[in-house]
Each structure stands twice: as structure tokens, then as C-alpha cells.
Amino acid sequence: MSSKKLFLIGLLVSFLVAGFFSFYSSSQPDGLQKATAEQGLDLTVVDSANADSSLANYGVAGIENERLSGFLGGAIGVAVVGIAGTGIYFWVRTPKSGETK
Amino acid sequence: MHMPDGLINAQVSIGAAVIAAGAITVGLKKSKGTLDSQTAPLAGLVAVFIFAFQMMNFPVAAGTSGHLMGGALASILVGPYVAILVMTVVVSLQALVFADGGLSALGLNLLNMGIVSIVVSTILFAGLMKLLPKTRISIIGVSATVAFISVLASAGAFVFEYSLGGNATYNIASVLISVMSVHVLIGIGEAIITGLTIGAILATRADLVYGARKFLPAHNLLIKESVVA
């Protein structure tokens, strides 16, 4: 398989997971939340300064439809991380002149 | 595993941020220009993939869920230094854009889910592969094992940090049992996702997997490289 094809499949899977399948993600507290609540450690927890930002919790504020809100949140997330990931790509790749091929 | 604000005091949070910043600096230095035109795109893709799968919480026990952390997966796929950059991008954007994980706890979260997980995974992967036959099955099995232990290491790091600077009243032994017991289950999920992903890429393009390149030298590209080295 060409790396381009593998790359596109990886991107598609990520997009589907973030945009569509995440709707079926468990909404139960995660392991750390559960354990800290059990031990009474969560009493000191405060909301993050950006807790009511428009993308908090991977949804888009103001969109009533949960499925749509989650889809947009996931899609925006994949796009934002993708842009930052492109930055990693340019950082780690060997400069053209230095390529040994 | 994303720590909210207020759980751990400012001193320990700042200490963790300083360690994380140091590790990121090392990652930036050591990773620059290390991947060729074939493997470099994978670095960005791994960030997107881990971000997406972190959104997918799976149920682990009554009333609890877990999700992929990805530190082991990243370090096996792209090597430890690039993995630091990948996890930094994922965990930072989660906190900054999606308010997942506290802002003052960002250093702690980078340390636990990124650096601790990557360091443990890298050492363990190399150690276990030394002992086992250099086959595809070994690499998949070791990847899953390493992923499982990396989750326990991240959870253990949290307990250690809490013992240094926890804000509430606590009994450290019962915190340890409570945190570790649930993360044993989450670790199994991490092992499954990591093993399947590594297996899928090994089956299609084994040469792209950083952790496998040394052990599967049948590939032409690798023979050339080892001659140069």
C-alpha cells in the first residue's frame, strides 16, 4: 500500500471516530474522575478558566442537536489537530537537500 | 485521565510544567529532521488519530469509562522524540480549545499522558524486544503489553503527584488502590487499541513503524540504511 493511501485511510478513520462514532462514546465519568470522586478528592476541583468556551466538551455551544454539535466539535478538532500535526510534519521531515535517495 | 484544575496544588503543577517544558525542548531538538519523506506524514496523522480516539470513551466497569491515551502507540509508531511532540499537540489543544483537562494542570497532564507514558513505553519496548524473537507477532504482543503498562505508569504518576501536592484530605493507600484498580481495566482497552493499530500498519506498511524498523530488516530501504550506518 502506498503511504499516501495509508495516510488517507488513517485520516478518514480519525474523522469518522471523532465526528460520528464519538456520539456513542460512554458518558460515564472516566477512571480518574471516578477514582477521585470515590476518594473525595474532587471537592477541591474548580472549573477550567475556559470551561464555558464555545467548544468545551467537544461540542459547539448553541447547537441544540447533540449529534450535529458533536459532529462539528469532532470535525473542528480533527482540523485543528491536523493543522498542528502538519506543523510536526514540517519540523520532523528531512530537508529535501539532505534526503538520501 | 485528564486532570482538572484544583486537584493538585500550584507548586507541584508548576514543577510538572517545568519538567514537561524541558522534555518538549528535548523532543523538539532530537526530532528535527529525523523522519524521511515516507515516514514524516505519519507524525501528523498520529496526532489526529490519537485525538480522535481519545474522544471515544469505552465503558470499563459499572459507571466508569476510559479512553485511549496513546503515548505508547505514538512512541512505537514514530519514536519517542516525535511522540513527545505528538502528545504535546494533542493534550495542549484538548485543554486550550476543548477545555478537557485544566489549564493550570496542563503540565501535569502533559507529564502523565505524554512524557511518563512515552519514557516507560520506549524503555519497556526495547527491553522486551531484546528477549523475544524478532517477529511481527512479537512486535504486536509487546506493543499491547507496553500500552497496558504505560496506562498503569500514568496512573501511578498521578498518585505520586497527588501524594506531593494533593489539595484534599486523603489516604494515599486507598487513593492508590482506587486509581490503579480502575486503570488496570482502562489499560486493557489501551492494549487492545494499540495492538490492533500497530498490527494493521505492520500488515500494510511495516517499514513505517518506528519500533519495528530495526527488527524487520527484510525491507530494502532498511538494508540500505544499515549499510550507511
CSV table of N, CA, C and O in Angstrom, one decimal, chain A:
chain,number,residue,atom,x,y,z
A,1,MET,N,0.8,-1.2,0.0
A,1,MET,CA,0.0,0.0,0.0
A,1,MET,C,0.9,1.2,0.0
A,1,MET,O,1.9,1.3,0.7
A,2,SER,N,0.5,2.2,-0.8
A,2,SER,CA,1.3,3.5,-0.8
A,2,SER,C,1.1,4.2,0.5
A,2,SER,O,0.1,4.1,1.1
A,3,SER,N,2.1,5.0,0.9
A,3,SER,CA,1.9,5.7,2.1
A,3,SER,C,0.8,6.8,2.0
A,3,SER,O,0.1,7.1,3.0
A,4,LYS,N,0.6,7.2,0.8
A,4,LYS,CA,-0.5,8.2,0.6
A,4,LYS,C,-1.8,7.6,0.9
A,4,LYS,O,-2.7,8.1,1.6
A,5,LYS,N,-2.0,6.3,0.5
A,5,LYS,CA,-3.3,5.6,0.7
A,5,LYS,C,-3.5,5.3,2.2
A,5,LYS,O,-4.5,5.6,2.7
A,6,LEU,N,-2.4,4.9,2.8
A,6,LEU,CA,-2.5,4.6,4.3
A,6,LEU,C,-2.8,5.9,5.0
A,6,LEU,O,-3.6,5.9,5.9
A,7,PHE,N,-2.2,7.0,4.6
A,7,PHE,CA,-2.4,8.2,5.2
A,7,PHE,C,-3.9,8.7,5.1
A,7,PHE,O,-4.5,9.1,6.1
A,8,LEU,N,-4.4,8.5,3.9
A,8,LEU,CA,-5.8,8.9,3.7
A,8,LEU,C,-6.8,8.0,4.5
A,8,LEU,O,-7.8,8.5,5.1
A,9,ILE,N,-6.5,6.7,4.6
A,9,ILE,CA,-7.3,5.8,5.4
A,9,ILE,C,-7.3,6.2,6.9
A,9,ILE,O,-8.3,6.3,7.5
A,10,GLY,N,-6.1,6.5,7.4
A,10,GLY,CA,-5.9,6.9,8.7
A,10,GLY,C,-6.7,8.2,9.0
A,10,GLY,O,-7.3,8.3,10.1
A,11,LEU,N,-6.7,9.1,8.1
A,11,LEU,CA,-7.4,10.4,8.3
A,11,LEU,C,-8.9,10.2,8.3
A,11,LEU,O,-9.6,10.7,9.1
A,12,LEU,N,-9.3,9.3,7.4
A,12,LEU,CA,-10.8,9.0,7.3
A,12,LEU,C,-11.3,8.3,8.5
A,12,LEU,O,-12.3,8.7,9.1
A,13,VAL,N,-10.5,7.3,9.0
A,13,VAL,CA,-10.9,6.7,10.3
A,13,VAL,C,-11.0,7.7,11.4
A,13,VAL,O,-11.9,7.7,12.2
A,14,SER,N,-10.0,8.5,11.5
A,14,SER,CA,-9.9,9.5,12.6
A,14,SER,C,-11.2,10.4,12.5
A,14,SER,O,-11.8,10.8,13.5
A,15,PHE,N,-11.5,10.9,11.3
A,15,PHE,CA,-12.6,11.8,11.1
A,15,PHE,C,-13.9,11.1,11.5
A,15,PHE,O,-14.8,11.7,12.2
A,16,LEU,N,-14.1,9.8,11.1
A,16,LEU,CA,-15.3,9.1,11.4
A,16,LEU,C,-15.4,8.9,12.9
A,16,LEU,O,-16.5,9.0,13.5
A,17,VAL,N,-14.3,8.6,13.6
A,17,VAL,CA,-14.3,8.3,15.0
A,17,VAL,C,-14.7,9.6,15.7
A,17,VAL,O,-15.6,9.7,16.6
A,18,ALA,N,-14.0,10.7,15.4
A,18,ALA,CA,-14.2,12.0,16.1
A,18,ALA,C,-15.6,12.6,15.7
A,18,ALA,O,-16.2,13.1,16.6
A,19,GLY,N,-16.0,12.5,14.5
A,19,GLY,CA,-17.3,13.1,14.1
A,19,GLY,C,-18.5,12.3,14.3
A,19,GLY,O,-19.5,12.8,14.7
A,20,PHE,N,-18.4,11.0,14.0
A,20,PHE,CA,-19.6,10.2,14.1
A,20,PHE,C,-19.7,9.2,15.3
A,20,PHE,O,-20.6,9.3,16.1
A,21,PHE,N,-18.6,8.4,15.4
A,21,PHE,CA,-18.7,7.3,16.4
A,21,PHE,C,-18.6,7.9,17.9
A,21,PHE,O,-19.1,7.3,18.8
A,22,SER,N,-18.0,9.1,18.0
A,22,SER,CA,-17.9,9.7,19.3
A,22,SER,C,-19.3,10.0,19.9
A,22,SER,O,-19.4,10.1,21.2
A,23,PHE,N,-20.3,10.0,19.1
A,23,PHE,CA,-21.7,10.2,19.6
A,23,PHE,C,-22.0,9.0,20.5
A,23,PHE,O,-22.8,9.2,21.5
A,24,TYR,N,-21.5,7.9,20.2
A,24,TYR,CA,-21.8,6.7,21.0
A,24,TYR,C,-20.8,6.4,22.1
A,24,TYR,O,-20.8,5.4,22.8
A,25,SER,N,-19.9,7.4,22.3
A,25,SER,CA,-18.9,7.3,23.4
A,25,SER,C,-19.6,7.3,24.7
A,25,SER,O,-20.6,7.9,24.9
A,26,SER,N,-19.0,6.5,25.7
A,26,SER,CA,-19.6,6.4,27.0
A,26,SER,C,-19.6,7.8,27.7
A,26,SER,O,-18.5,8.4,27.7
A,27,SER,N,-20.7,8.2,28.3
A,27,SER,CA,-20.7,9.5,29.0
A,27,SER,C,-20.4,9.3,30.5
A,27,SER,O,-20.6,10.2,31.3
A,28,GLN,N,-20.1,8.1,30.9
A,28,GLN,CA,-19.8,7.8,32.3
A,28,GLN,C,-18.5,8.6,32.7
A,28,GLN,O,-17.7,8.8,31.8
A,29,PRO,N,-18.3,8.9,33.9
A,29,PRO,CA,-17.0,9.5,34.3
A,29,PRO,C,-15.8,8.6,34.0
A,29,PRO,O,-16.0,7.4,34.0
A,30,ASP,N,-14.7,9.2,33.6
A,30,ASP,CA,-13.6,8.4,33.3
A,30,ASP,C,-12.9,7.9,34.5
A,30,ASP,O,-13.3,8.2,35.6
A,31,GLY,N,-11.9,7.0,34.4
A,31,GLY,CA,-11.3,6.3,35.5
A,31,GLY,C,-10.8,7.3,36.6
A,31,GLY,O,-11.0,7.1,37.8
A,32,LEU,N,-10.1,8.4,36.1
A,32,LEU,CA,-9.6,9.3,37.1
A,32,LEU,C,-10.7,10.1,37.8
A,32,LEU,O,-10.7,10.2,39.1
A,33,GLN,N,-11.7,10.5,37.1
A,33,GLN,CA,-12.9,11.2,37.7
A,33,GLN,C,-13.5,10.3,38.7
A,33,GLN,O,-13.9,10.7,39.8
A,34,LYS,N,-13.7,9.0,38.3
A,34,LYS,CA,-14.4,8.1,39.2
A,34,LYS,C,-13.6,7.9,40.5
A,34,LYS,O,-14.1,7.9,41.6
A,35,ALA,N,-12.3,7.6,40.3
A,35,ALA,CA,-11.5,7.3,41.5
A,35,ALA,C,-11.3,8.6,42.4
A,35,ALA,O,-11.4,8.4,43.6
A,36,THR,N,-11.2,9.7,41.8
A,36,THR,CA,-11.0,10.9,42.7
A,36,THR,C,-12.3,11.3,43.4
A,36,THR,O,-12.3,11.7,44.5
A,37,ALA,N,-13.5,11.0,42.7
A,37,ALA,CA,-14.8,11.2,43.4
A,37,ALA,C,-14.9,10.2,44.5
A,37,ALA,O,-15.4,10.6,45.6
A,38,GLU,N,-14.6,9.0,44.3
A,38,GLU,CA,-14.7,7.9,45.3
A,38,GLU,C,-13.9,8.3,46.6
A,38,GLU,O,-14.3,8.0,47.7
A,39,GLN,N,-12.7,8.9,46.3
A,39,GLN,CA,-11.8,9.2,47.4
A,39,GLN,C,-12.1,10.6,48.0
A,39,GLN,O,-11.4,11.1,48.9
A,40,GLY,N,-13.1,11.3,47.5
A,40,GLY,CA,-13.4,12.7,47.9
A,40,GLY,C,-12.4,13.7,47.5
A,40,GLY,O,-12.3,14.8,48.1
A,41,LEU,N,-11.6,13.4,46.5
A,41,LEU,CA,-10.6,14.4,46.1
A,41,LEU,C,-11.1,15.4,45.2
A,41,LEU,O,-10.5,16.5,45.0
A,42,ASP,N,-12.3,15.2,44.7
A,42,ASP,CA,-12.9,16.1,43.7
A,42,ASP,C,-13.5,17.4,44.3
A,42,ASP,O,-13.9,18.3,43.6
A,43,LEU,N,-13.5,17.4,45.7
A,43,LEU,CA,-14.1,18.5,46.4
A,43,LEU,C,-13.3,19.8,46.1
A,43,LEU,O,-13.9,20.9,46.1
A,44,THR,N,-12.0,19.7,45.8
A,44,THR,CA,-11.2,21.0,45.5
A,44,THR,C,-11.2,21.3,44.0
A,44,THR,O,-10.6,22.3,43.7
A,45,VAL,N,-11.8,20.5,43.2
A,45,VAL,CA,-11.7,20.8,41.7
A,45,VAL,C,-12.5,22.1,41.4
A,45,VAL,O,-13.6,22.3,41.9
A,46,VAL,N,-11.9,22.9,40.5
A,46,VAL,CA,-12.5,24.1,40.1
A,46,VAL,C,-12.7,24.0,38.5
A,46,VAL,O,-11.9,23.3,37.9
A,47,ASP,N,-13.6,24.7,38.0
A,47,ASP,CA,-13.8,24.7,36.5
A,47,ASP,C,-12.6,25.4,35.9
A,47,ASP,O,-12.0,26.3,36.4
A,48,SER,N,-12.2,24.9,34.8
A,48,SER,CA,-11.1,25.5,34.0
A,48,SER,C,-11.6,26.9,33.6
A,48,SER,O,-12.8,27.1,33.4
A,49,ALA,N,-10.6,27.8,33.4
A,49,ALA,CA,-10.9,29.2,33.0
A,49,ALA,C,-11.7,29.2,31.7
A,49,ALA,O,-12.5,30.1,31.5
A,50,ASN,N,-11.5,28.2,30.9
A,50,ASN,CA,-12.2,28.2,29.6
A,50,ASN,C,-13.4,27.2,29.5
A,50,ASN,O,-13.8,26.7,28.5
A,51,ALA,N,-13.8,26.8,30.7
A,51,ALA,CA,-14.9,25.7,30.8
A,51,ALA,C,-16.1,26.0,30.0
A,51,ALA,O,-16.8,25.2,29.6
A,52,ASP,N,-16.4,27.3,29.9
A,52,ASP,CA,-17.7,27.7,29.1
A,52,ASP,C,-17.3,28.2,27.8
A,52,ASP,O,-18.1,29.0,27.2
A,53,SER,N,-16.2,27.9,27.3
A,53,SER,CA,-15.8,28.3,25.9
A,53,SER,C,-16.8,27.6,24.9
A,53,SER,O,-17.4,26.6,25.2
A,54,SER,N,-16.8,28.1,23.7
A,54,SER,CA,-17.9,27.6,22.8
A,54,SER,C,-17.6,26.2,22.3
A,54,SER,O,-18.5,25.6,21.7
A,55,LEU,N,-16.4,25.7,22.5
A,55,LEU,CA,-16.1,24.3,22.1
A,55,LEU,C,-15.9,23.4,23.2
A,55,LEU,O,-15.4,22.2,23.0
A,56,ALA,N,-16.2,23.8,24.4
A,56,ALA,CA,-15.9,23.0,25.6
A,56,ALA,C,-16.7,21.7,25.5
A,56,ALA,O,-17.8,21.6,24.9
A,57,ASN,N,-16.1,20.6,25.9
A,57,ASN,CA,-16.7,19.3,25.9
A,57,ASN,C,-16.9,18.8,24.5
A,57,ASN,O,-17.8,17.9,24.2
A,58,TYR,N,-16.1,19.2,23.5
A,58,TYR,CA,-16.1,18.7,22.2
A,58,TYR,C,-17.5,18.9,21.5
A,58,TYR,O,-17.8,18.2,20.5
A,59,GLY,N,-18.2,19.9,21.9
A,59,GLY,CA,-19.5,20.2,21.2
A,59,GLY,C,-19.4,21.7,20.8
A,59,GLY,O,-18.4,22.4,21.1
A,60,VAL,N,-20.4,22.1,20.1
A,60,VAL,CA,-20.4,23.6,19.7
A,60,VAL,C,-21.5,24.2,20.4
A,60,VAL,O,-22.7,23.8,20.3
A,61,ALA,N,-21.2,25.2,21.2
A,61,ALA,CA,-22.2,25.9,22.0
A,61,ALA,C,-23.3,26.5,21.1
A,61,ALA,O,-23.0,27.0,20.0
A,62,GLY,N,-24.5,26.4,21.6
A,62,GLY,CA,-25.6,27.0,20.8
A,62,GLY,C,-26.3,26.1,19.9
A,62,GLY,O,-27.4,26.4,19.4
A,63,ILE,N,-25.7,24.9,19.6
A,63,ILE,CA,-26.3,24.0,18.7
A,63,ILE,C,-27.1,22.9,19.5
A,63,ILE,O,-26.4,22.2,20.3
A,64,GLU,N,-28.4,22.9,19.4
A,64,GLU,CA,-29.2,22.1,20.3
A,64,GLU,C,-29.0,20.6,19.9
A,64,GLU,O,-29.0,19.8,20.8
A,65,ASN,N,-29.0,20.3,18.6
A,65,ASN,CA,-28.9,18.9,18.2
A,65,ASN,C,-27.6,18.4,18.6
A,65,ASN,O,-26.5,18.8,18.1
A,66,GLU,N,-27.6,17.4,19.6
A,66,GLU,CA,-26.4,16.9,20.1
A,66,GLU,C,-25.5,16.2,19.1
A,66,GLU,O,-24.3,16.2,19.1
A,67,ARG,N,-26.2,15.5,18.2
A,67,ARG,CA,-25.4,14.8,17.1
A,67,ARG,C,-24.6,15.7,16.2
A,67,ARG,O,-23.5,15.5,15.9
A,68,LEU,N,-25.3,16.8,15.9
A,68,LEU,CA,-24.7,17.8,15.0
A,68,LEU,C,-23.6,18.6,15.7
A,68,LEU,O,-22.5,18.8,15.2
A,69,SER,N,-23.9,18.9,17.0
A,69,SER,CA,-22.9,19.6,17.8
A,69,SER,C,-21.7,18.8,18.0
A,69,SER,O,-20.5,19.3,17.9
A,70,GLY,N,-21.9,17.5,18.3
A,70,GLY,CA,-20.7,16.6,18.5
A,70,GLY,C,-20.0,16.4,17.2
A,70,GLY,O,-18.7,16.3,17.2
A,71,PHE,N,-20.7,16.3,16.1
A,71,PHE,CA,-20.1,16.1,14.8
A,71,PHE,C,-19.2,17.3,14.5
A,71,PHE,O,-18.0,17.2,14.1
A,72,LEU,N,-19.7,18.5,14.7
A,72,LEU,CA,-18.9,19.7,14.4
A,72,LEU,C,-17.7,19.8,15.3
A,72,LEU,O,-16.6,20.2,14.9
A,73,GLY,N,-18.0,19.5,16.6
A,73,GLY,CA,-16.8,19.6,17.6
A,73,GLY,C,-15.7,18.6,17.1
A,73,GLY,O,-14.5,19.0,17.1
A,74,GLY,N,-16.1,17.4,16.8
A,74,GLY,CA,-15.1,16.4,16.3
A,74,GLY,C,-14.4,16.8,15.1
A,74,GLY,O,-13.2,16.7,14.9
A,75,ALA,N,-15.2,17.4,14.1
A,75,ALA,CA,-14.6,17.8,12.8
A,75,ALA,C,-13.7,18.9,13.0
A,75,ALA,O,-12.6,19.0,12.5
A,76,ILE,N,-14.1,19.9,13.9
A,76,ILE,CA,-13.2,21.0,14.1
A,76,ILE,C,-11.9,20.6,14.8
A,76,ILE,O,-10.8,21.0,14.5
A,77,GLY,N,-12.1,19.6,15.8
A,77,GLY,CA,-10.9,19.0,16.5
A,77,GLY,C,-10.0,18.4,15.5
A,77,GLY,O,-8.7,18.6,15.6
A,78,VAL,N,-10.5,17.6,14.6
A,78,VAL,CA,-9.6,16.9,13.7
A,78,VAL,C,-8.9,17.9,12.8
A,78,VAL,O,-7.7,17.8,12.5
A,79,ALA,N,-9.6,19.0,12.4
A,79,ALA,CA,-9.0,20.0,11.6
A,79,ALA,C,-7.9,20.8,12.4
A,79,ALA,O,-6.8,20.9,11.9
A,80,VAL,N,-8.2,21.1,13.6
A,80,VAL,CA,-7.2,21.9,14.4
A,80,VAL,C,-6.0,21.1,14.7
A,80,VAL,O,-4.8,21.5,14.5
A,81,VAL,N,-6.2,19.8,15.1
A,81,VAL,CA,-5.1,18.9,15.4
A,81,VAL,C,-4.3,18.6,14.1
A,81,VAL,O,-3.1,18.5,14.1
A,82,GLY,N,-5.1,18.5,13.0
A,82,GLY,CA,-4.4,18.3,11.7
A,82,GLY,C,-3.5,19.4,11.3
A,82,GLY,O,-2.4,19.2,10.8
A,83,ILE,N,-3.9,20.6,11.6
A,83,ILE,CA,-3.1,21.8,11.2
A,83,ILE,C,-1.8,21.8,12.1
A,83,ILE,O,-0.7,21.9,11.6
A,84,ALA,N,-2.0,21.5,13.4
A,84,ALA,CA,-0.8,21.4,14.3
A,84,ALA,C,0.1,20.2,13.9
A,84,ALA,O,1.3,20.3,13.9
A,85,GLY,N,-0.6,19.1,13.4
A,85,GLY,CA,0.1,17.9,13.0
A,85,GLY,C,0.9,18.2,11.8
A,85,GLY,O,2.0,17.6,11.6
A,86,THR,N,0.4,19.1,10.9
A,86,THR,CA,1.2,19.5,9.7
A,86,THR,C,2.5,20.2,10.1
A,86,THR,O,3.5,20.0,9.5
A,87,GLY,N,2.3,21.0,11.2
A,87,GLY,CA,3.5,21.6,11.7
A,87,GLY,C,4.5,20.6,12.2
A,87,GLY,O,5.7,20.8,11.9
A,88,ILE,N,4.1,19.6,12.9
A,88,ILE,CA,5.0,18.5,13.3
A,88,ILE,C,5.7,17.9,12.0
A,88,ILE,O,6.9,17.7,12.0
A,89,TYR,N,4.9,17.7,11.0
A,89,TYR,CA,5.4,17.1,9.8
A,89,TYR,C,6.6,17.9,9.2
A,89,TYR,O,7.6,17.4,8.9
A,90,PHE,N,6.4,19.2,9.1
A,90,PHE,CA,7.4,20.0,8.6
A,90,PHE,C,8.6,20.1,9.5
A,90,PHE,O,9.8,20.3,9.0
A,91,TRP,N,8.4,20.0,10.8
A,91,TRP,CA,9.5,20.0,11.7
A,91,TRP,C,10.4,18.8,11.6
A,91,TRP,O,11.6,18.8,11.6
A,92,VAL,N,9.7,17.6,11.6
A,92,VAL,CA,10.5,16.3,11.7
A,92,VAL,C,11.0,15.8,10.3
A,92,VAL,O,11.9,14.9,10.3
A,93,ARG,N,10.5,16.3,9.2
A,93,ARG,CA,10.9,15.7,8.0
A,93,ARG,C,12.3,16.2,7.6
A,93,ARG,O,12.7,17.3,7.9
A,94,THR,N,13.0,15.3,6.9
A,94,THR,CA,14.4,15.6,6.5
A,94,THR,C,14.2,16.7,5.4
A,94,THR,O,13.4,16.5,4.5
A,95,PRO,N,15.0,17.7,5.4
A,95,PRO,CA,15.0,18.7,4.3
A,95,PRO,C,15.3,18.0,3.0
A,95,PRO,O,16.2,17.1,3.0
A,96,LYS,N,14.7,18.5,1.9
A,96,LYS,CA,14.9,17.9,0.6
A,96,LYS,C,16.3,17.7,0.2
A,96,LYS,O,16.7,16.6,-0.2
A,97,SER,N,17.2,18.7,0.4
A,97,SER,CA,18.6,18.5,0.0
A,97,SER,C,19.3,17.4,0.8
A,97,SER,O,20.2,16.8,0.3
A,98,GLY,N,18.9,17.2,2.0
A,98,GLY,CA,19.6,16.2,2.8
A,98,GLY,C,19.0,14.8,2.6
A,98,GLY,O,19.5,13.8,3.2
A,99,GLU,N,18.1,14.6,1.7
A,99,GLU,CA,17.5,13.3,1.5
A,99,GLU,C,18.4,12.3,0.8
A,99,GLU,O,19.1,12.7,-0.2
A,100,THR,N,18.6,11.1,1.4
A,100,THR,CA,19.5,10.2,0.8
A,100,THR,C,18.7,9.1,0.0
A,100,THR,O,18.2,8.2,0.5
A,101,LYS,N,18.4,9.5,-1.3
A,101,LYS,CA,17.6,8.6,-2.1
A,101,LYS,C,18.3,8.4,-3.4
A,101,LYS,O,18.8,9.3,-3.9
